[in-house]
């Protein structure tokens, strides 16, 4: 069987710990035997980031802008313990944060559904994709501990020197205050990414905020979404038979729980943070959740939603067997390869991505899976495999499907 050829390289961002090990296994066993894999490789492993004073992360982000599609392995976000462990020159920022800032993108998270791993919510039959705004609000706040009686005011100084003021609260005793902000440009980018991704996925778009209480702040999010929909996306949505639906967040939560799934749910930064953890858990496992960063101009970066699985990595270093789930990382690759195939018009590459996803799910459905899934599956007589054996089992299913 001849290997599938590629035209444009994928931007490949390698990462850290257990996911770095999985990364190599996936390439060796599931990709390189079948594809003439063309990538531009960036090592975002912490050692290389330290060597380059994190220049490598910016370079990878720039390459993503140039080529349009990237696939990323999970990476360590350094904290004090990591600075010590890796003897780092600095406490570098999160690579995901750096890339997100460079691409001005929105992160979409989608569960991978497989028979035998049942969502806790019985009505959910189709995936719910979450879109979380990634700028501002409480994540860029200014807080103040009010020591005692006094007046808190909200003051805005216009560029022309004039001022607008309003009283937040007349404190009779101690308390707390917080100031936060967002930007029209960022909310507009978020809205465009959501509309574009809905069209790409052929799914309805839901958006919810608390605009009954936060009339100006959340109300402005709603206005921007509605304006951009009317002016730029309404015709495309109607032509595709899709719906844009705005509702109060309380109502959205109730409807989501009763729904069958099968739509995209856009949320403000904090709402998306909290709801995506709930969603990942309800669908079964963090290791069965993919994540894609989409820029308003249509640049895509695919990854797994989980981290570097540090605890398993230390076991691995100790020579113990691990059973780390590679599904989300495999789906990051298939997402990127399918998108590359779509942009470069390589149907065989798109078909290969479909086959590899099917092979992965069929392997699990046949009872062969990693330990995290073995614990929660409704399938009987499960064979719990180690990290490598699971990938080899997928290869076997894939070869059968490809007739190799
Ligand atoms: P994590 O890597 O997501 O792992 C947390 C726990 O979830 C694991 O210990 C494991 O539970 C389970 N788990 C996650 N992925 C799994 C998989 N593929 N297969 C089986 N079990 C899985 O989070 P963390 O341990 O808090 O973070 C480790 C490092 O990842 C940190 O340095 C953090 O900065 C980084 N991180 C990176 C990203 C990213 O690059 N996108 C995202 C999040 C975190 P058990 O141990 O119980 O088996
Ligand atoms: Mg969270």
PDB file of N, CA, C and O in Angstrom, residues 33 50 55 61 80 102 112 163 184 192 195-196 214 217 266 284 315 345 379 386 396:
ATOM      1  N   UNK A  33       3.520   4.860   9.306  1.00  0.00           N
ATOM      2  CA  UNK A  33       3.403   3.731   8.376  1.00  0.00           C
ATOM      3  C   UNK A  33       2.417   3.994   7.233  1.00  0.00           C
ATOM      4  O   UNK A  33       2.443   3.286   6.230  1.00  0.00           O
ATOM      5  N   UNK A  50      13.148  26.392  27.810  1.00  0.00           N
ATOM      6  CA  UNK A  50      14.111  27.058  28.678  1.00  0.00           C
ATOM      7  C   UNK A  50      15.360  27.447  27.883  1.00  0.00           C
ATOM      8  O   UNK A  50      15.868  28.559  28.007  1.00  0.00           O
ATOM      9  N   UNK A  55      11.362  31.408  23.215  1.00  0.00           N
ATOM     10  CA  UNK A  55      11.240  31.895  21.829  1.00  0.00           C
ATOM     11  C   UNK A  55      10.513  30.846  20.965  1.00  0.00           C
ATOM     12  O   UNK A  55       9.725  31.172  20.086  1.00  0.00           O
ATOM     13  N   UNK A  61       3.815  29.586  17.247  1.00  0.00           N
ATOM     14  CA  UNK A  61       2.577  30.346  17.018  1.00  0.00           C
ATOM     15  C   UNK A  61       2.638  31.059  15.667  1.00  0.00           C
ATOM     16  O   UNK A  61       1.659  31.069  14.909  1.00  0.00           O
ATOM     17  N   UNK A  80       6.212  27.087  40.718  1.00  0.00           N
ATOM     18  CA  UNK A  80       7.455  27.134  41.504  1.00  0.00           C
ATOM     19  C   UNK A  80       8.127  25.751  41.548  1.00  0.00           C
ATOM     20  O   UNK A  80       9.350  25.638  41.407  1.00  0.00           O
ATOM     21  N   UNK A 102      -1.473  35.012  20.631  1.00  0.00           N
ATOM     22  CA  UNK A 102      -0.941  35.284  19.294  1.00  0.00           C
ATOM     23  C   UNK A 102      -2.009  35.092  18.216  1.00  0.00           C
ATOM     24  O   UNK A 102      -2.055  35.828  17.236  1.00  0.00           O
ATOM     25  N   UNK A 112     -15.500  12.995  23.089  1.00  0.00           N
ATOM     26  CA  UNK A 112     -15.448  11.900  22.119  1.00  0.00           C
ATOM     27  C   UNK A 112     -16.393  10.825  22.634  1.00  0.00           C
ATOM     28  O   UNK A 112     -16.165  10.257  23.696  1.00  0.00           O
ATOM     29  N   UNK A 163     -14.328  63.069  33.155  1.00  0.00           N
ATOM     30  CA  UNK A 163     -14.476  61.889  34.002  1.00  0.00           C
ATOM     31  C   UNK A 163     -15.922  61.465  34.113  1.00  0.00           C
ATOM     32  O   UNK A 163     -16.815  62.318  34.067  1.00  0.00           O
ATOM     33  N   UNK A 184     -14.456  45.330  23.134  1.00  0.00           N
ATOM     34  CA  UNK A 184     -15.301  45.031  21.971  1.00  0.00           C
ATOM     35  C   UNK A 184     -14.562  44.135  20.973  1.00  0.00           C
ATOM     36  O   UNK A 184     -15.133  43.170  20.455  1.00  0.00           O
ATOM     37  N   UNK A 192     -17.158  35.863  16.170  1.00  0.00           N
ATOM     38  CA  UNK A 192     -16.859  35.382  14.805  1.00  0.00           C
ATOM     39  C   UNK A 192     -16.322  33.960  14.833  1.00  0.00           C
ATOM     40  O   UNK A 192     -16.691  33.134  13.997  1.00  0.00           O
ATOM     41  N   UNK A 195     -19.374  31.642  15.370  1.00  0.00           N
ATOM     42  CA  UNK A 195     -20.225  31.498  14.176  1.00  0.00           C
ATOM     43  C   UNK A 195     -19.501  30.656  13.120  1.00  0.00           C
ATOM     44  O   UNK A 195     -20.094  29.759  12.512  1.00  0.00           O
ATOM     45  N   UNK A 196     -18.199  30.937  12.926  1.00  0.00           N
ATOM     46  CA  UNK A 196     -17.446  30.209  11.901  1.00  0.00           C
ATOM     47  C   UNK A 196     -17.345  28.723  12.261  1.00  0.00           C
ATOM     48  O   UNK A 196     -17.491  27.848  11.401  1.00  0.00           O
ATOM     49  N   UNK A 214     -26.715  41.697  34.699  1.00  0.00           N
ATOM     50  CA  UNK A 214     -25.614  42.510  34.212  1.00  0.00           C
ATOM     51  C   UNK A 214     -26.045  43.117  32.878  1.00  0.00           C
ATOM     52  O   UNK A 214     -25.677  42.638  31.813  1.00  0.00           O
ATOM     53  N   UNK A 217     -22.869  45.128  30.958  1.00  0.00           N
ATOM     54  CA  UNK A 217     -21.696  44.294  30.680  1.00  0.00           C
ATOM     55  C   UNK A 217     -22.105  43.056  29.860  1.00  0.00           C
ATOM     56  O   UNK A 217     -21.724  42.906  28.697  1.00  0.00           O
ATOM     57  N   UNK A 266     -21.698  28.539  23.450  1.00  0.00           N
ATOM     58  CA  UNK A 266     -20.709  29.591  23.676  1.00  0.00           C
ATOM     59  C   UNK A 266     -20.944  30.226  25.038  1.00  0.00           C
ATOM     60  O   UNK A 266     -22.081  30.522  25.408  1.00  0.00           O
ATOM     61  N   UNK A 284     -17.820  11.506  30.836  1.00  0.00           N
ATOM     62  CA  UNK A 284     -17.100  10.287  31.192  1.00  0.00           C
ATOM     63  C   UNK A 284     -15.670  10.505  31.634  1.00  0.00           C
ATOM     64  O   UNK A 284     -15.289  10.053  32.692  1.00  0.00           O
ATOM     65  N   UNK A 315       5.593   7.206  37.254  1.00  0.00           N
ATOM     66  CA  UNK A 315       5.532   5.735  37.314  1.00  0.00           C
ATOM     67  C   UNK A 315       6.358   5.141  36.173  1.00  0.00           C
ATOM     68  O   UNK A 315       7.132   4.209  36.355  1.00  0.00           O
ATOM     69  N   UNK A 345      -7.310  19.879  -0.270  1.00  0.00           N
ATOM     70  CA  UNK A 345      -8.067  18.984  -1.149  1.00  0.00           C
ATOM     71  C   UNK A 345      -7.374  17.642  -1.349  1.00  0.00           C
ATOM     72  O   UNK A 345      -7.033  17.256  -2.464  1.00  0.00           O
ATOM     73  N   UNK A 379     -19.218  -1.997  29.294  1.00  0.00           N
ATOM     74  CA  UNK A 379     -18.867  -3.198  28.518  1.00  0.00           C
ATOM     75  C   UNK A 379     -18.382  -4.304  29.467  1.00  0.00           C
ATOM     76  O   UNK A 379     -17.665  -4.026  30.431  1.00  0.00           O
ATOM     77  N   UNK A 386      -1.977  -1.756  28.653  1.00  0.00           N
ATOM     78  CA  UNK A 386      -1.056  -0.693  29.040  1.00  0.00           C
ATOM     79  C   UNK A 386      -0.974   0.338  27.910  1.00  0.00           C
ATOM     80  O   UNK A 386      -1.555   0.146  26.829  1.00  0.00           O
ATOM     81  N   UNK A 396      -3.792  -2.546  14.959  1.00  0.00           N
ATOM     82  CA  UNK A 396      -4.312  -3.792  14.395  1.00  0.00           C
ATOM     83  C   UNK A 396      -5.695  -3.558  13.762  1.00  0.00           C
ATOM     84  O   UNK A 396      -5.958  -3.984  12.638  1.00  0.00           O
TER      85      UNK A 396
END
